[in-house]
Coordinates of C-alpha atoms in Angstrom, one line a residue:
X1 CA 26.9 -17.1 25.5
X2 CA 27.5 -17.6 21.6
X3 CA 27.3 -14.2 19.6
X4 CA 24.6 -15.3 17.4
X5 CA 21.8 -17.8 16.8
X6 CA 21.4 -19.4 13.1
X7 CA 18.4 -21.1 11.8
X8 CA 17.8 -22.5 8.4
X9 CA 14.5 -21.3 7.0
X10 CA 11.7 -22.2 4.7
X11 CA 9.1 -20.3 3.2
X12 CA 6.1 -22.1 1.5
X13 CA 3.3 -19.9 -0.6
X14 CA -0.1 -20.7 0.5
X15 CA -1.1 -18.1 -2.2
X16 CA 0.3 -16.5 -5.1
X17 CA 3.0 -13.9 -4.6
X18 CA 4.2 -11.0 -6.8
X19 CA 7.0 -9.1 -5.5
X20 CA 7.3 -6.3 -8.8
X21 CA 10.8 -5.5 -10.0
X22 CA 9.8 -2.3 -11.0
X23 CA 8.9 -2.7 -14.7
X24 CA 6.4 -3.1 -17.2
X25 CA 6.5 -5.5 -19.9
X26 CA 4.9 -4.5 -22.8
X27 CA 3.4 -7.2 -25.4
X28 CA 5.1 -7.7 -28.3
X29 CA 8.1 -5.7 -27.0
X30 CA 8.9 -8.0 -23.9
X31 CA 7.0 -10.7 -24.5
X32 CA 5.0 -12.5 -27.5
X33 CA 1.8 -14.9 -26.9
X34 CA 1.8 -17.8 -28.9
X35 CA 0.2 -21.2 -28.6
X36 CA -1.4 -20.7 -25.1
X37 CA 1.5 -19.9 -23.8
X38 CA 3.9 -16.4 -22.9
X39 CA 7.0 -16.2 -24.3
X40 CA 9.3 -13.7 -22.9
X41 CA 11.4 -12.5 -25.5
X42 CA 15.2 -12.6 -25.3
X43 CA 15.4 -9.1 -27.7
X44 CA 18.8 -9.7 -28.0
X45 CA 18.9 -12.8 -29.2
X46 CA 15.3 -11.8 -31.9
X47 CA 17.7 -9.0 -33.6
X48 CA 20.8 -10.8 -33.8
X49 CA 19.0 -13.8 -35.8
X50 CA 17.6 -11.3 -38.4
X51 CA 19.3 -10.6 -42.0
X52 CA 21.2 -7.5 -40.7
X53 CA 23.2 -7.7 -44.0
X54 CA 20.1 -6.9 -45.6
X55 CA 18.7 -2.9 -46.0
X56 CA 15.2 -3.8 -46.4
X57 CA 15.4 -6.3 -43.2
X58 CA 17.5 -3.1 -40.8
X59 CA 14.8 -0.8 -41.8
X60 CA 12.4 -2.8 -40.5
X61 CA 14.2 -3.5 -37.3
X62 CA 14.2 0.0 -36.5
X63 CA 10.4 0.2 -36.9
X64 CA 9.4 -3.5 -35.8
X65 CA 8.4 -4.6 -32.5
X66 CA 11.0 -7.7 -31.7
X67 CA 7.7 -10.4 -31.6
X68 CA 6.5 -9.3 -35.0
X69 CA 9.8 -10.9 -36.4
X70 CA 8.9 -14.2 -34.8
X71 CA 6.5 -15.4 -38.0
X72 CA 7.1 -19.6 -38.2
X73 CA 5.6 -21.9 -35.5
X74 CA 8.8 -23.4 -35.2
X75 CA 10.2 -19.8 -33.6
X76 CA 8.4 -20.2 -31.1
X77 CA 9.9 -24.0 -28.5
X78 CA 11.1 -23.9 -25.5
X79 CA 14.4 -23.9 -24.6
X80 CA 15.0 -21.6 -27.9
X81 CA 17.8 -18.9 -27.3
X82 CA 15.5 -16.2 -28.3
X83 CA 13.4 -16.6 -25.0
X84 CA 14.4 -16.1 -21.9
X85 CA 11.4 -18.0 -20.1
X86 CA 8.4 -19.4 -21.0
X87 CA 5.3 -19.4 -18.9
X88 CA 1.8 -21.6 -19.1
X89 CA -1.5 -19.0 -19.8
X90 CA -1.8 -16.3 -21.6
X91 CA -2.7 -12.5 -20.3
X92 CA -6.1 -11.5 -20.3
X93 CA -5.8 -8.7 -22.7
X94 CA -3.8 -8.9 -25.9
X95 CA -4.9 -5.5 -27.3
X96 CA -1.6 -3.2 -28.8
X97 CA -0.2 -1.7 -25.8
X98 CA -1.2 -4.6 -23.3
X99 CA 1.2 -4.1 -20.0
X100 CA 2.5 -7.2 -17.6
X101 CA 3.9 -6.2 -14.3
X102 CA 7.2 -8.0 -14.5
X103 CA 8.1 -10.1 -11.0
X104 CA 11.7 -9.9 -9.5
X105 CA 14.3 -12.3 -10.4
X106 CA 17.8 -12.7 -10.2
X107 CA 20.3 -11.7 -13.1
X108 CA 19.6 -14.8 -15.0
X109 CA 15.9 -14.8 -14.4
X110 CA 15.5 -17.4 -11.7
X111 CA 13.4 -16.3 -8.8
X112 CA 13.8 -15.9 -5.5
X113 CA 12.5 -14.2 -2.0
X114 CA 14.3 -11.4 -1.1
X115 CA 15.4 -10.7 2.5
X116 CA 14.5 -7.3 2.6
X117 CA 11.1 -8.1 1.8
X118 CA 10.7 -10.5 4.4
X119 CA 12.4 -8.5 7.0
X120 CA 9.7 -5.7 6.3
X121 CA 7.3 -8.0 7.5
X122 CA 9.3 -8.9 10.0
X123 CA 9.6 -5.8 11.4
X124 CA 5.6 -5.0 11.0
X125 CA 4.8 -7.8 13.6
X126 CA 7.4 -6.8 15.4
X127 CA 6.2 -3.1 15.6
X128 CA 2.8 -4.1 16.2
X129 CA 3.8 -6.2 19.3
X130 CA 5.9 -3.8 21.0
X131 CA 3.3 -1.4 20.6
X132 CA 1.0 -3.1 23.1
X133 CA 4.2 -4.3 25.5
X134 CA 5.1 -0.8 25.8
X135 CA 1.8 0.8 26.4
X136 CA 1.7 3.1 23.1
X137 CA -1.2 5.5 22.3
X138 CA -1.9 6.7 19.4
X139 CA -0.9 10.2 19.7
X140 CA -1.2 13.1 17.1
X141 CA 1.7 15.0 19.0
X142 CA 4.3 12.2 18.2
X143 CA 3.7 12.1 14.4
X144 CA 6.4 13.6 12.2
X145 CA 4.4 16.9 10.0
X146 CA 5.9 14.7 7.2
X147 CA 3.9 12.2 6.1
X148 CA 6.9 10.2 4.8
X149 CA 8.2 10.0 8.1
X150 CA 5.3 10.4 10.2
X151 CA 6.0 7.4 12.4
X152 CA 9.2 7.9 12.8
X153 CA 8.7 8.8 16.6
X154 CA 7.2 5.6 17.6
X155 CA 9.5 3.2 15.7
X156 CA 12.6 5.1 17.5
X157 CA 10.6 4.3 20.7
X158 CA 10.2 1.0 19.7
X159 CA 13.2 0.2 18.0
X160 CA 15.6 2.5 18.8
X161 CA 16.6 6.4 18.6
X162 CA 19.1 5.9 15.6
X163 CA 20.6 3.5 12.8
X164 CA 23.4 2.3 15.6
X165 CA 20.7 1.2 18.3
X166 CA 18.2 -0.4 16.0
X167 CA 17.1 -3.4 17.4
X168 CA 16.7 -4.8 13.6
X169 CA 20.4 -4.4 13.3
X170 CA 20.2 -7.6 15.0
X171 CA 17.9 -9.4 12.6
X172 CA 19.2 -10.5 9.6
X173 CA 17.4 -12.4 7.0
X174 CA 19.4 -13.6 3.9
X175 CA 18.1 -13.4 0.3
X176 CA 16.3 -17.2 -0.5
X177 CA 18.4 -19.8 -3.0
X178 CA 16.6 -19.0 -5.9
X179 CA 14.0 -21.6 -7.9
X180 CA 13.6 -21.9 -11.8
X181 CA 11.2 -19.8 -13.6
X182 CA 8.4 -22.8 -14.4
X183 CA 7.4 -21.4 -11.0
X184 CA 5.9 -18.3 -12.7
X185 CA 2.2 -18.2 -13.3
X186 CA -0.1 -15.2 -15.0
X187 CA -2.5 -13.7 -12.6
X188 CA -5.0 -11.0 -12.9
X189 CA -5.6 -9.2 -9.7
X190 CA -8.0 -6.6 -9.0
X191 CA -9.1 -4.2 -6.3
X192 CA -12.4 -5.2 -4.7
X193 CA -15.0 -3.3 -3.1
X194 CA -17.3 -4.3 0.2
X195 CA -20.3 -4.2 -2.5
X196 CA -18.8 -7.2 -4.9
X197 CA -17.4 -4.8 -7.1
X198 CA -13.9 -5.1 -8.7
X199 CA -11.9 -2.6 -10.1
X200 CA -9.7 -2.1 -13.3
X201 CA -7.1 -5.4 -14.2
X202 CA -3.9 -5.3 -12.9
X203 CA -1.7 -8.3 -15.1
X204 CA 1.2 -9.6 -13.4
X205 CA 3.7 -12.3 -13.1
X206 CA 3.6 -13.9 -9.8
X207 CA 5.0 -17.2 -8.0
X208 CA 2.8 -20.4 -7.9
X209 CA 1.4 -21.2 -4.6
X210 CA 3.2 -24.4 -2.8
X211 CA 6.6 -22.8 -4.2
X212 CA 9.4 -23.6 -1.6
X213 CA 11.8 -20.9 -0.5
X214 CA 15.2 -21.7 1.3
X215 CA 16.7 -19.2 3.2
X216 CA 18.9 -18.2 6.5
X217 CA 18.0 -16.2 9.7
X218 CA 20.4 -15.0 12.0
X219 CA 20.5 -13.1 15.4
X220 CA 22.9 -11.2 16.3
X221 CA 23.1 -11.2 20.1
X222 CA 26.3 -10.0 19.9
X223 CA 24.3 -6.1 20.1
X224 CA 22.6 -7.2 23.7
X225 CA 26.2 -8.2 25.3
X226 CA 28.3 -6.4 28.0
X227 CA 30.5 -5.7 24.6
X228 CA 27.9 -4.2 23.3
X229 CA 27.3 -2.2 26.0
X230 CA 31.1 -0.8 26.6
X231 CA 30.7 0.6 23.5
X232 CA 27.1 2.1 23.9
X233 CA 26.1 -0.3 21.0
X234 CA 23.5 -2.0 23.4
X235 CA 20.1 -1.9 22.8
X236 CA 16.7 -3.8 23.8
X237 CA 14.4 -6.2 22.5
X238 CA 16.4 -9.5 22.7
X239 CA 13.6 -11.5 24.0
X240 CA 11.5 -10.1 21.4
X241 CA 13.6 -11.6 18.8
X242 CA 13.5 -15.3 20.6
X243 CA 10.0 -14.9 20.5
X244 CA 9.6 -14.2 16.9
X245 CA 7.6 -16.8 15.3
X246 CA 5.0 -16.7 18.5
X247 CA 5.1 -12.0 18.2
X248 CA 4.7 -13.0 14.3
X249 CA 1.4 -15.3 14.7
X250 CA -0.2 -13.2 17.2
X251 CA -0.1 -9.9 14.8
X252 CA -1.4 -12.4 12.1
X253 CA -4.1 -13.7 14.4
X254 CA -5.4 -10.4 14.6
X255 CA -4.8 -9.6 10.8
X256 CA -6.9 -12.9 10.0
X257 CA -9.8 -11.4 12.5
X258 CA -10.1 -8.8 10.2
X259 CA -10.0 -10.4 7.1
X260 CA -12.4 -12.8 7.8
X261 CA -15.1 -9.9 8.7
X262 CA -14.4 -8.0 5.8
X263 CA -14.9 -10.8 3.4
X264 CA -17.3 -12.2 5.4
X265 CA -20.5 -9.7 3.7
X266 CA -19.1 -9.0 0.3
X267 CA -20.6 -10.6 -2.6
X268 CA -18.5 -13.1 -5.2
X269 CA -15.5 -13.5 -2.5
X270 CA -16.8 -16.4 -1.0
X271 CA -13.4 -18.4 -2.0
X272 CA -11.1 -15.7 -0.1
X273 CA -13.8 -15.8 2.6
X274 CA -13.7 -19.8 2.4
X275 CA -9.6 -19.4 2.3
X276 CA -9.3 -17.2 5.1
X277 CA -11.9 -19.6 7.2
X278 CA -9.6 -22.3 6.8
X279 CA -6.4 -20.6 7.6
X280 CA -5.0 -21.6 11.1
X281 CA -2.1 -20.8 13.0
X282 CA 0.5 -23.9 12.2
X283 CA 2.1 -25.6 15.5
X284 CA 5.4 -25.1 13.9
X285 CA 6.4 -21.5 12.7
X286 CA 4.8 -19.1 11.8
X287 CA 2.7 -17.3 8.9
X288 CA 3.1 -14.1 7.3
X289 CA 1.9 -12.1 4.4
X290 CA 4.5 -10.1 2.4
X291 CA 4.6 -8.5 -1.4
X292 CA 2.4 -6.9 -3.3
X293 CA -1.1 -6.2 -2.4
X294 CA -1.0 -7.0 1.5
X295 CA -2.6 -3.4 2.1
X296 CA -1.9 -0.8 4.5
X297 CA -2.5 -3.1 7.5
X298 CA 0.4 -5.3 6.9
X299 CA 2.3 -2.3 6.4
X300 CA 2.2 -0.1 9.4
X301 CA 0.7 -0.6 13.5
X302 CA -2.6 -1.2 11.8
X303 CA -5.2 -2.3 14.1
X304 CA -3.2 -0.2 17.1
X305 CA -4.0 2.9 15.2
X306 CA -8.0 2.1 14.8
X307 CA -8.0 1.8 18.9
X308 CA -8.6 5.6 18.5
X309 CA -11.4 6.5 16.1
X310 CA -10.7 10.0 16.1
X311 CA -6.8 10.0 16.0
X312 CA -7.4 7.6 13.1
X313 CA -10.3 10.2 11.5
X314 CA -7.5 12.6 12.1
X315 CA -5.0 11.0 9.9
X316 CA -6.6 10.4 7.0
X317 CA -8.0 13.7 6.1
X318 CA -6.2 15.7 2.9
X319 CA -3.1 17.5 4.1
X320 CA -5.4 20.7 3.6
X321 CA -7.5 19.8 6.5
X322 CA -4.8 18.5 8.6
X323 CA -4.1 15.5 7.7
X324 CA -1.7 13.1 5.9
X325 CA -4.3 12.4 2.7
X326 CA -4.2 8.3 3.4
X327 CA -8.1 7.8 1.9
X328 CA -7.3 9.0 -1.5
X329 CA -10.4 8.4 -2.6
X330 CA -13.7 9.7 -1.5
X331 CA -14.5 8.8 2.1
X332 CA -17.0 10.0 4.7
X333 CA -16.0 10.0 8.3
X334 CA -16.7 6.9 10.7
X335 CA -16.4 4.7 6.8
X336 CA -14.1 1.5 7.5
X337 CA -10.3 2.1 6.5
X338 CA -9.0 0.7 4.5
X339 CA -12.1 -0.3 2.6
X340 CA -10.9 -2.3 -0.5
X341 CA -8.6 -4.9 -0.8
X342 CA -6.4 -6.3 -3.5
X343 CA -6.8 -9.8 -4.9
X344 CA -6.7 -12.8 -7.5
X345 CA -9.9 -12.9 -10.0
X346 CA -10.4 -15.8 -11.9
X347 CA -11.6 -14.6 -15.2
X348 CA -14.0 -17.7 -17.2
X349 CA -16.7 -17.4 -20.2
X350 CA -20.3 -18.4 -19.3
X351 CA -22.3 -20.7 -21.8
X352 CA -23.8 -17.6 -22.6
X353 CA -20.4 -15.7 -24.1
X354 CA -20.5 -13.5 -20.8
X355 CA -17.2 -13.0 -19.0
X356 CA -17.7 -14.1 -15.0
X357 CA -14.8 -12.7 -12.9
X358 CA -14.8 -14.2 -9.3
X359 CA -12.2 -13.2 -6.4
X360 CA -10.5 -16.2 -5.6
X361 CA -7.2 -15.6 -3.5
X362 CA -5.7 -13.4 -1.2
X363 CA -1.8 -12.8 -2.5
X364 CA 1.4 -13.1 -0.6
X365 CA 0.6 -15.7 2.5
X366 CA 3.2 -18.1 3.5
X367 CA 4.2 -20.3 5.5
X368 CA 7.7 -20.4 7.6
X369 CA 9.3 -22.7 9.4
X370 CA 13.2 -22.3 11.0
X371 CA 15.1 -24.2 12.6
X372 CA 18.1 -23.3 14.3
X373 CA 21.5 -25.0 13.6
X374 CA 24.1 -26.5 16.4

């Protein structure tokens, strides 16, 4: 038997994604808006072309944000060395103190997928299978008092009762090659409510949808082998890990359930309601939502842990009535958790000079396809 299976991968966005490095941009600091267009500013590159020589010109340096130095339309062209990347569309708000959540790139700002992200999700579906192959309950007497670790019981039953004999050990899922930054768009996401309405804006960079990630999956089997097992490395789950683009799709059939009756009611969502309609299971691979706002669901056993109204009651209450405080905000008992999502808002002027905002996407679906090599 070969020590390990190798497939190529590739990841398509069916919607925009936004995996945040982090940081804030702040206008006229990071970036500049100019000529329907944002210009990320290479600071660097701003203060190194100024008069230094000059005292007048260093005290304003010290005072001036790096943008306001930028004064002559010629500045501001594409391919200038005082950007590092330009991108179509300007943010919603350009008021003093405007914030962009930045996306993750690669030192020389090119954008990619990364593999921990994807193996995340990965490990999600995975979870979420096992759970009904091993006949889990959802039991408040295996939950860690932490809330940090408060799974931690059922993924060692799942996975494994240490680093050494995690069955993920076998999975590994390589970083993408990386794709230019013309892939970046400006999108204004929002937390909606079942009633239609939307919370406060949240700017951010994101990746087009229809980008094309290229990436590499391996499995170890090495870890499942006789070898393995002389030095009490073996663990379970090696069919599991065949099966992963069929485990994937059935945790994502029951995540698209969902979806589709929460949109189903709420008012100006008809688009994501429309979007998650349309989505069906591909013949070939397998899809998968990772990144920034794919909720609680896609982050833990999800539907296994509604089975049980009142263990689920249980856990949300504030840690001062027991619980681990997951509904932050105010909640009666027996209301539908989670009960907001996050997604895109188109934002558009009506004739009448009224601003219209309408949901329009889920973020971070995609698509994968692998193929194994030899």
């Amino acid at each position: 038997m070969a020590d390990y299976i190798l497939y190529h991968a590739r990841a398509t966005l069916l919607t925009p994604l936004h995996i945040g490095s982090g940081r804030d941009l702040l206008l006229s600091y990071d970036y500049a808006v100019h000529g329907g267009r944002t210009w990320r500013l290479n600071e660097e590159a701003v203060l190194e072309a100024q008069n230094v020589d000059d005292p007048k010109v260093l005290d304003r340096l010290i005072t001036m944000p790096p943008a306001e130095l930028l004064k002559k339309p010629e500045d501001f062209r594409e391919g200038s060395p005082l950007f590092r990347y330009v991108i179509r569309g300007v943010p919603r708000s350009q008021e003093k103190g405007a914030q962009l959540r930045e996306q993750l790139k690669d030192p020389h700002d090119r954008l990619y997928l990364p593999g921990t992200s994807l193996k995340g999700a990965l490990r999600t579906a995975l979870a979420w299978h096992a759970w009904g192959e091993l006949g889990l309950r959802p039991e408040r007497t295996r939950l860690n008092p932490n809330p940090r670790f408060a799974a931690q019981g059922y993924e060692r039953a799942i996975f494994g009762p240490d680093p050494n004999h995690d069955l993920l050990r076998a999975l590994h899922v390589a970083d993408s090659a990386s794709v230019g930054p013309e892939r970046l768009i400006l999108i204004n996401a929002r937390v909606l409510y079942p009633s239609g309405k939307i919370g406060s804006p949240i700017e951010l960079e994101a990746i087009a949808p229809e980008t094309a990630f290229h990436f590499t999956v391996k499995l170890d089997l090495a870890l499942f082998s006789e070898w393995a097992q002389r030095h009490r490395l073996k663990m379970r789950g090696e069919e599991w890990l065949r099966a992963l683009p069929k485990i994937v799709n059935r945790h994502t059939v029951q995540r698209l359930k969902e979806e589709r009756a929460w949109f189903n009611n709420v008012p100006g969502a008809e688009r994501v309601r429309d979007f998650y309609g349309e989505l069906g299971i591909p013949e070939q691979g397998f899809l998968l939502q990772v990144g920034w706002g794919t909720g609680w669901d896609d982050k833990t056993f999800g539907s296994r842990l509604r089975a049980d109204q009142n263990f689920l009651e249980g856990i949300l209450r504030p840690p001062k009535q027991g619980g681990y405080g997951l509904a932050r905000s105010q909640r009666r008992p027996g209301d539908p958790f989670p009960k907001t999502r996050r997604v895109v808002v188109s934002v558009q002027r009506a004739p009448d000079g009224r601003t219209l905002e309408r949901a329009v996407a889920p973020l971070g679906w995609l698509w994968v396809e692998m193929e194994e090599v030899g």
